[in-house]
mmCIF file of C-alpha atoms in Angstrom:
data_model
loop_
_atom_site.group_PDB
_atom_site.id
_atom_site.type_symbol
_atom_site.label_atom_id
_atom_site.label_comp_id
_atom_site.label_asym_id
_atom_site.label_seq_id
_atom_site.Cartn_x
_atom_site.Cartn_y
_atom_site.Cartn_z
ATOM 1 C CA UNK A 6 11.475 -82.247 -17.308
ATOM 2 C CA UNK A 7 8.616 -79.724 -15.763
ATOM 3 C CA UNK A 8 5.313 -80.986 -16.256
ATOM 4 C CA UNK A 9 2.892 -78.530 -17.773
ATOM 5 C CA UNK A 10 1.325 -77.416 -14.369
ATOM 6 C CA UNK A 11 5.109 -76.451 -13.235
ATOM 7 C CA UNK A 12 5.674 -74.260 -16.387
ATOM 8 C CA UNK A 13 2.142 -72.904 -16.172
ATOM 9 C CA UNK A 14 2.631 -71.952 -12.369
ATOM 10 C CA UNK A 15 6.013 -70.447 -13.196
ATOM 11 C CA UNK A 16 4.753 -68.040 -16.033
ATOM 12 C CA UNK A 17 6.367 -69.922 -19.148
ATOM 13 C CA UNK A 18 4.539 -70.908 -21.647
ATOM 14 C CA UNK A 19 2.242 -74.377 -21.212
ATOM 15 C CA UNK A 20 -0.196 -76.747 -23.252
ATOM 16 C CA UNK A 21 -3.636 -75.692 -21.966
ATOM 17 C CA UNK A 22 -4.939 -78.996 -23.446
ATOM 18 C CA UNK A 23 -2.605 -81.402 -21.248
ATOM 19 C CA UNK A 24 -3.849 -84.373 -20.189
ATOM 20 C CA UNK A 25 -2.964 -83.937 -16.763
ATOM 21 C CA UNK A 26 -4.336 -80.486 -16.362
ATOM 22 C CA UNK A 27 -7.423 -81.826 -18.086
ATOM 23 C CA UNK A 28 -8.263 -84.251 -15.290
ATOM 24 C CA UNK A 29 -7.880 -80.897 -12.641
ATOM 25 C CA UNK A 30 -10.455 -79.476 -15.036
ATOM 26 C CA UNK A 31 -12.888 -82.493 -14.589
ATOM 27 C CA UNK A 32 -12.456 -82.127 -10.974
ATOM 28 C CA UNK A 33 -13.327 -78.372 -10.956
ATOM 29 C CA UNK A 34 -16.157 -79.012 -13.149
ATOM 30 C CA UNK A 35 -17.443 -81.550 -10.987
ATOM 31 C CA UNK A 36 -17.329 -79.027 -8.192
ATOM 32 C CA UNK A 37 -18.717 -75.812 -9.733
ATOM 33 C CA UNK A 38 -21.883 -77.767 -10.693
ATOM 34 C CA UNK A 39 -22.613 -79.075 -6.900
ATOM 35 C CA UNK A 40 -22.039 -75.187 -6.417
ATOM 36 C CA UNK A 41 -23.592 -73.846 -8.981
ATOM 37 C CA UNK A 42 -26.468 -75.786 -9.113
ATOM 38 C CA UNK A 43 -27.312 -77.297 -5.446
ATOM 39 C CA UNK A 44 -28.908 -79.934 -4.454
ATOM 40 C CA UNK A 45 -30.547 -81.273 -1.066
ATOM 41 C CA UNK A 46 -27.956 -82.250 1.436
ATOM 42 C CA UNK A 47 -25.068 -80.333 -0.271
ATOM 43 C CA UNK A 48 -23.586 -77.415 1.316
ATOM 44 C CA UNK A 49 -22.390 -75.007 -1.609
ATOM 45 C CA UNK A 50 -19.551 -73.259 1.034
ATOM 46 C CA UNK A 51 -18.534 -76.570 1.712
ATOM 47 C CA UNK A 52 -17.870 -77.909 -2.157
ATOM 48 C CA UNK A 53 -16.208 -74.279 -2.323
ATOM 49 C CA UNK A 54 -14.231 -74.950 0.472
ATOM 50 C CA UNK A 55 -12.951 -78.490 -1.394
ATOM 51 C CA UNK A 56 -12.729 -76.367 -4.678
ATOM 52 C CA UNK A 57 -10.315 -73.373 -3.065
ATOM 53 C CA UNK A 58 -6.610 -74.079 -2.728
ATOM 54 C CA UNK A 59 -6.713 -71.982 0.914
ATOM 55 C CA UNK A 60 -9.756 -70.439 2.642
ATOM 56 C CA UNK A 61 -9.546 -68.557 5.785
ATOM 57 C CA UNK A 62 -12.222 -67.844 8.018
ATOM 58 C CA UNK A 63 -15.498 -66.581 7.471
ATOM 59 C CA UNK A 64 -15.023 -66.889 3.773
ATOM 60 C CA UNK A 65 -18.420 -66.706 1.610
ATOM 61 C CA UNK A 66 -18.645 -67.071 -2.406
ATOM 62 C CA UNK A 67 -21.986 -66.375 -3.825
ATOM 63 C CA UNK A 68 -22.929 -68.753 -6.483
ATOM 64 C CA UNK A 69 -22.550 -68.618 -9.205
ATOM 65 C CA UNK A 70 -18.914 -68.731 -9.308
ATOM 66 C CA UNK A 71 -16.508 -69.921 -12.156
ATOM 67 C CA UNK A 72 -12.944 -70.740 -11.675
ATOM 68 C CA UNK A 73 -10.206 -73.080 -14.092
ATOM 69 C CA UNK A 74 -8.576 -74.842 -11.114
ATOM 70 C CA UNK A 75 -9.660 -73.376 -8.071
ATOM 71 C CA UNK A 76 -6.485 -74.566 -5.964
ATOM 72 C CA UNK A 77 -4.567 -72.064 -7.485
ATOM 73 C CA UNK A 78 -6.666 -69.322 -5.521
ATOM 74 C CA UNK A 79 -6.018 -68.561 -1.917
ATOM 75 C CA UNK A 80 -8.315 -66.341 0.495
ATOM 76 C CA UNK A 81 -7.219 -64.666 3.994
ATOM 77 C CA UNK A 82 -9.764 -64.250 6.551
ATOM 78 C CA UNK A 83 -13.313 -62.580 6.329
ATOM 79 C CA UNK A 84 -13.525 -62.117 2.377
ATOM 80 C CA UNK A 85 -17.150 -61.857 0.635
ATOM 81 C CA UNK A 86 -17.210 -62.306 -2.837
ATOM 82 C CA UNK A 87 -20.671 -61.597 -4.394
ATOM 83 C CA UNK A 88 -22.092 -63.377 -7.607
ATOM 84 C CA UNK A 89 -21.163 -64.112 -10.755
ATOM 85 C CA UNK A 90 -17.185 -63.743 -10.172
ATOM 86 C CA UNK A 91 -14.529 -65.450 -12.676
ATOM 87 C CA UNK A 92 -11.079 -66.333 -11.549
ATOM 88 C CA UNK A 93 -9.373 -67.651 -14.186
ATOM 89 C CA UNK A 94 -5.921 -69.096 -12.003
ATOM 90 C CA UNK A 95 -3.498 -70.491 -14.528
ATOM 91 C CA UNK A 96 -1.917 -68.298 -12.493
ATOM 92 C CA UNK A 97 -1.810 -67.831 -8.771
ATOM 93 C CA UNK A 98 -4.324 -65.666 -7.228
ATOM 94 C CA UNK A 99 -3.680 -64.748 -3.921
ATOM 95 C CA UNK A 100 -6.439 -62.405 -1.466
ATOM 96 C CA UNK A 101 -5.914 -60.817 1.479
ATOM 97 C CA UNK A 102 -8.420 -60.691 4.579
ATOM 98 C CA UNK A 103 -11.054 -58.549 5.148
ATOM 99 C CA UNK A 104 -11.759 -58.334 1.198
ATOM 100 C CA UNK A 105 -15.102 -57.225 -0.465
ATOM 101 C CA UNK A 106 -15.302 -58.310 -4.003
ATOM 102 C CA UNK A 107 -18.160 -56.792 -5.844
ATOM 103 C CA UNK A 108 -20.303 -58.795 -8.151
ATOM 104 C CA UNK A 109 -19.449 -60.134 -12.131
ATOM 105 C CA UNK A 110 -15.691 -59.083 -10.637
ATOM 106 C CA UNK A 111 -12.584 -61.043 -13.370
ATOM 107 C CA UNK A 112 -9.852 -61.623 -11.429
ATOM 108 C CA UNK A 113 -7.652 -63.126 -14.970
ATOM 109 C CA UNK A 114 -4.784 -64.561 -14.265
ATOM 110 C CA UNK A 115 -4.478 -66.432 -17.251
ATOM 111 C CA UNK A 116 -2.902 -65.094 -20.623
ATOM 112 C CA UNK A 117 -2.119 -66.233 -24.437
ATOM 113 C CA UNK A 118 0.689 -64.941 -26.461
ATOM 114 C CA UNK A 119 0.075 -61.572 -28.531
ATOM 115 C CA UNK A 120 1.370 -63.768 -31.681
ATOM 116 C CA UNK A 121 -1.538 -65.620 -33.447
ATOM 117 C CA UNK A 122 0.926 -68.401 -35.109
ATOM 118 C CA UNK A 123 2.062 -68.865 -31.054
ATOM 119 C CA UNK A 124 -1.249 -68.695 -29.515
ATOM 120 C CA UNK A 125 -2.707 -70.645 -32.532
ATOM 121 C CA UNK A 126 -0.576 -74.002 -31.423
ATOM 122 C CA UNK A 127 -2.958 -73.770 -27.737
ATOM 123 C CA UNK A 128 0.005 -72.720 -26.187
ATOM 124 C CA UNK A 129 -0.531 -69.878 -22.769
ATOM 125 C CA UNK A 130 0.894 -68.533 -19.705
ATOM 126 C CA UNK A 131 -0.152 -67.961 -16.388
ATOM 127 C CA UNK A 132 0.810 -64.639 -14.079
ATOM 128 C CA UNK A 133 -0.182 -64.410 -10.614
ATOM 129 C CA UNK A 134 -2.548 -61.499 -9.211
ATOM 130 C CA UNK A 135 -2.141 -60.424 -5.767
ATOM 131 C CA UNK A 136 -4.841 -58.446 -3.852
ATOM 132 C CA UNK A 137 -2.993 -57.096 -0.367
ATOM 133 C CA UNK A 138 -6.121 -56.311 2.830
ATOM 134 C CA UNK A 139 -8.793 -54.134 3.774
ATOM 135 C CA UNK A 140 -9.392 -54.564 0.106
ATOM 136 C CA UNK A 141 -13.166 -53.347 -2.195
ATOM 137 C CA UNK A 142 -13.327 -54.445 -5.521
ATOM 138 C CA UNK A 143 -16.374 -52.762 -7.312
ATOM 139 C CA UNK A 144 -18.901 -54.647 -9.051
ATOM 140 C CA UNK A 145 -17.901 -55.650 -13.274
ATOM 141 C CA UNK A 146 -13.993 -55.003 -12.357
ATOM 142 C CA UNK A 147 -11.476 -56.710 -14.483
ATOM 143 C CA UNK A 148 -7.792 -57.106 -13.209
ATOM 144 C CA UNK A 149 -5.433 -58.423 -15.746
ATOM 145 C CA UNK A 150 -2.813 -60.785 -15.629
ATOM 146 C CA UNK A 151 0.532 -59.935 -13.199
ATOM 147 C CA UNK A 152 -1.425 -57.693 -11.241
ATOM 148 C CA UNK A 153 -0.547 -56.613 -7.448
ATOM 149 C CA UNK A 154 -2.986 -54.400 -5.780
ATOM 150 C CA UNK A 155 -2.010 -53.379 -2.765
ATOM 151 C CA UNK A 156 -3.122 -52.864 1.212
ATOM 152 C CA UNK A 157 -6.569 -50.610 2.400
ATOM 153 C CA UNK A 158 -7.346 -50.120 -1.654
ATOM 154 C CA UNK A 159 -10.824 -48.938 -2.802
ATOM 155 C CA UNK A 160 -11.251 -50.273 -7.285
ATOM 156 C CA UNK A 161 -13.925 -48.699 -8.878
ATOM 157 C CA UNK A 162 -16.909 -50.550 -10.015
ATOM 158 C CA UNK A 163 -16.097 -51.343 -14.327
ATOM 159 C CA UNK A 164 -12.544 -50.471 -13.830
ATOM 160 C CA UNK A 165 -10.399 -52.417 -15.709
ATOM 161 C CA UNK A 166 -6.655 -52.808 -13.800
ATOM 162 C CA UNK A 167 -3.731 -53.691 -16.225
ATOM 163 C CA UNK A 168 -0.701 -51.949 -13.962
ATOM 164 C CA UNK A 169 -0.201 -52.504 -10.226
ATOM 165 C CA UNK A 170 -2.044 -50.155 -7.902
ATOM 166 C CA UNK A 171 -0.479 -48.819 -4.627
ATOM 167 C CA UNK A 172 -1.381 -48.673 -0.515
ATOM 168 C CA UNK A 173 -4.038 -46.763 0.412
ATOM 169 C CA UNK A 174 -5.476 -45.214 -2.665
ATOM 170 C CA UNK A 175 -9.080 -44.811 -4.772
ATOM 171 C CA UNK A 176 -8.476 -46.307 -8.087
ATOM 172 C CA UNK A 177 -10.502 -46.117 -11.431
ATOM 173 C CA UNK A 178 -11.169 -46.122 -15.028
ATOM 174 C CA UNK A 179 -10.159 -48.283 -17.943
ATOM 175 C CA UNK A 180 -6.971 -47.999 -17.740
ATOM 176 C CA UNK A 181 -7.204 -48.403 -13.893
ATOM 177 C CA UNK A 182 -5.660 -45.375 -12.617
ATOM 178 C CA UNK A 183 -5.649 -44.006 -9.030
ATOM 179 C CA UNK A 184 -7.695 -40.836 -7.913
ATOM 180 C CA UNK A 185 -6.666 -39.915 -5.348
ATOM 181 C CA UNK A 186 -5.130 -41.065 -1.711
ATOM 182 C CA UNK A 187 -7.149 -42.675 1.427
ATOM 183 C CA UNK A 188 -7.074 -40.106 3.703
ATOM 184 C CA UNK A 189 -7.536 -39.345 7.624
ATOM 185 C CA UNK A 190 -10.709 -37.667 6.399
ATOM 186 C CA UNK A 191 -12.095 -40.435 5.189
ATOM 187 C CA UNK A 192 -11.239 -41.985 8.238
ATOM 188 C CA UNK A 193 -13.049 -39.272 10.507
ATOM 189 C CA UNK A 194 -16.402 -38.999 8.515
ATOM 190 C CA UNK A 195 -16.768 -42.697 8.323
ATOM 191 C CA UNK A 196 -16.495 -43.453 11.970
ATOM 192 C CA UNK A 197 -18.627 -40.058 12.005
ATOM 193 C CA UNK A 198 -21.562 -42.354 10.201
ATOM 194 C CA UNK A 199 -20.653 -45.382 12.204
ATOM 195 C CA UNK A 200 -21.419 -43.840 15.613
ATOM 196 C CA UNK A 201 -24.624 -42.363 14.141
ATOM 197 C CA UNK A 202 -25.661 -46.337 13.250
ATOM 198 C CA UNK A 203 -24.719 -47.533 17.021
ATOM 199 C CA UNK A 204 -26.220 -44.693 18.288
ATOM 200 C CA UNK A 205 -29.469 -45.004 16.214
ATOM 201 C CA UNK A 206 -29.444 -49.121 16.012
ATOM 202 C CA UNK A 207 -26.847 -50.738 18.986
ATOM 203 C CA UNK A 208 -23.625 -51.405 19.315
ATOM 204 C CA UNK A 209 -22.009 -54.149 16.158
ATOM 205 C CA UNK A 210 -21.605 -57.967 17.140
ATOM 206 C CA UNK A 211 -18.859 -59.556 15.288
ATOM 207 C CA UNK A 212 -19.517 -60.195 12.046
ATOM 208 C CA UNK A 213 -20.237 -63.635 10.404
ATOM 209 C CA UNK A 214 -20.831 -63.501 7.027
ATOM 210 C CA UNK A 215 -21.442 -66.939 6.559
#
């Protein structure tokens, strides 16, 4: 017989009051508060680093940061995620590298059924969210259960993204719709403004944004 977690990871329907998934909630609570509210002698990244299923390097989260599990969510290399984010992962939420995620961003991958007699019994279901790399997530996004959004993707701050989004585009709005495709002249007035910087301030170090 699958145990609540397995059914909940798998997309079926689950008990969100189990037992067993209510000691994973202690532990996450336990967590978020050394996070959320610090103390001497405690390193926030480092609770977040016990908290997160899979960081890569240079990670940062800025507190405050909420979560359900937190080792349902995995992060790639060099991703910044600014404050006030909520990823709900009764679902699996997977991140890319070189991510920017924009402040009070939902990342939901937790659901309840449409039927109130259904939902009404506690019952819900998780659906995994995928965000690919090269990856900015404007500030007050939501993105909704199931959702993939792909490689080199630019989301609109307050967009709200209920359908998968493809490579390479600007997407916006609520529905979260794309604008229009990345293009090469994006590419050549960026590195346009980039050369006036080095020219003006030095050439870049690596970054660290720890």
């Amino acid at each position: 017989m699958p145990s609540e977690e397995q059914r909940m990871l798998s997309g079926k329907l689950y008990n969100v009051y189990d037992k067993e998934l209510g000691k994973k909630y202690e532990r996450k609570d336990q967590l978020l508060h050394q996070i959320n509210f610090p103390i001497p002698d405690v390193d926030p990244q480092a609770k977040l680093t016990e908290l997160i299923g899979k960081m890569g390097q240079n990670c940062y989260i800025e507190p405050p940061f909420f979560c359900d599990f937190g080792d349902n969510i995995t992060l790639g290399d060099d991703v910044y995620c600014n404050t006030n984010c909520i990823f709900l992962d009764s679902g699996k939420i997977s991140i890319g590298s070189r991510v920017l995620i924009g402040p009070r961003v939902n990342l939901f991958a937790a659901g309840h059924p449409i039927d109130a007699g259904v939902r009404n019994k506690w019952l819900g279901f998780g659906k995994p969210i995928t965000i690919g790399d090269n990856v900015w997530i404007g500030g007050g996004t939501t993105v909704n259960p199931g959702v993939t959004i792909g490689n080199n993707v630019v989301i609109g701050s307050g967009s709200v993204v209920t359908t998968d989004i493809p490579n390479n585009v600007v997407a916006v709005g609520n529905p979260c719709h794309v604008l229009r495709k990345i293009t090469e002249q994006d590419k050549i007035y960026w590195q346009a403004e980039e050369t006036d910087y080095v020219e003006d301030r030095g050439p870049l170090g690596s970054p660290d944004i720890q």
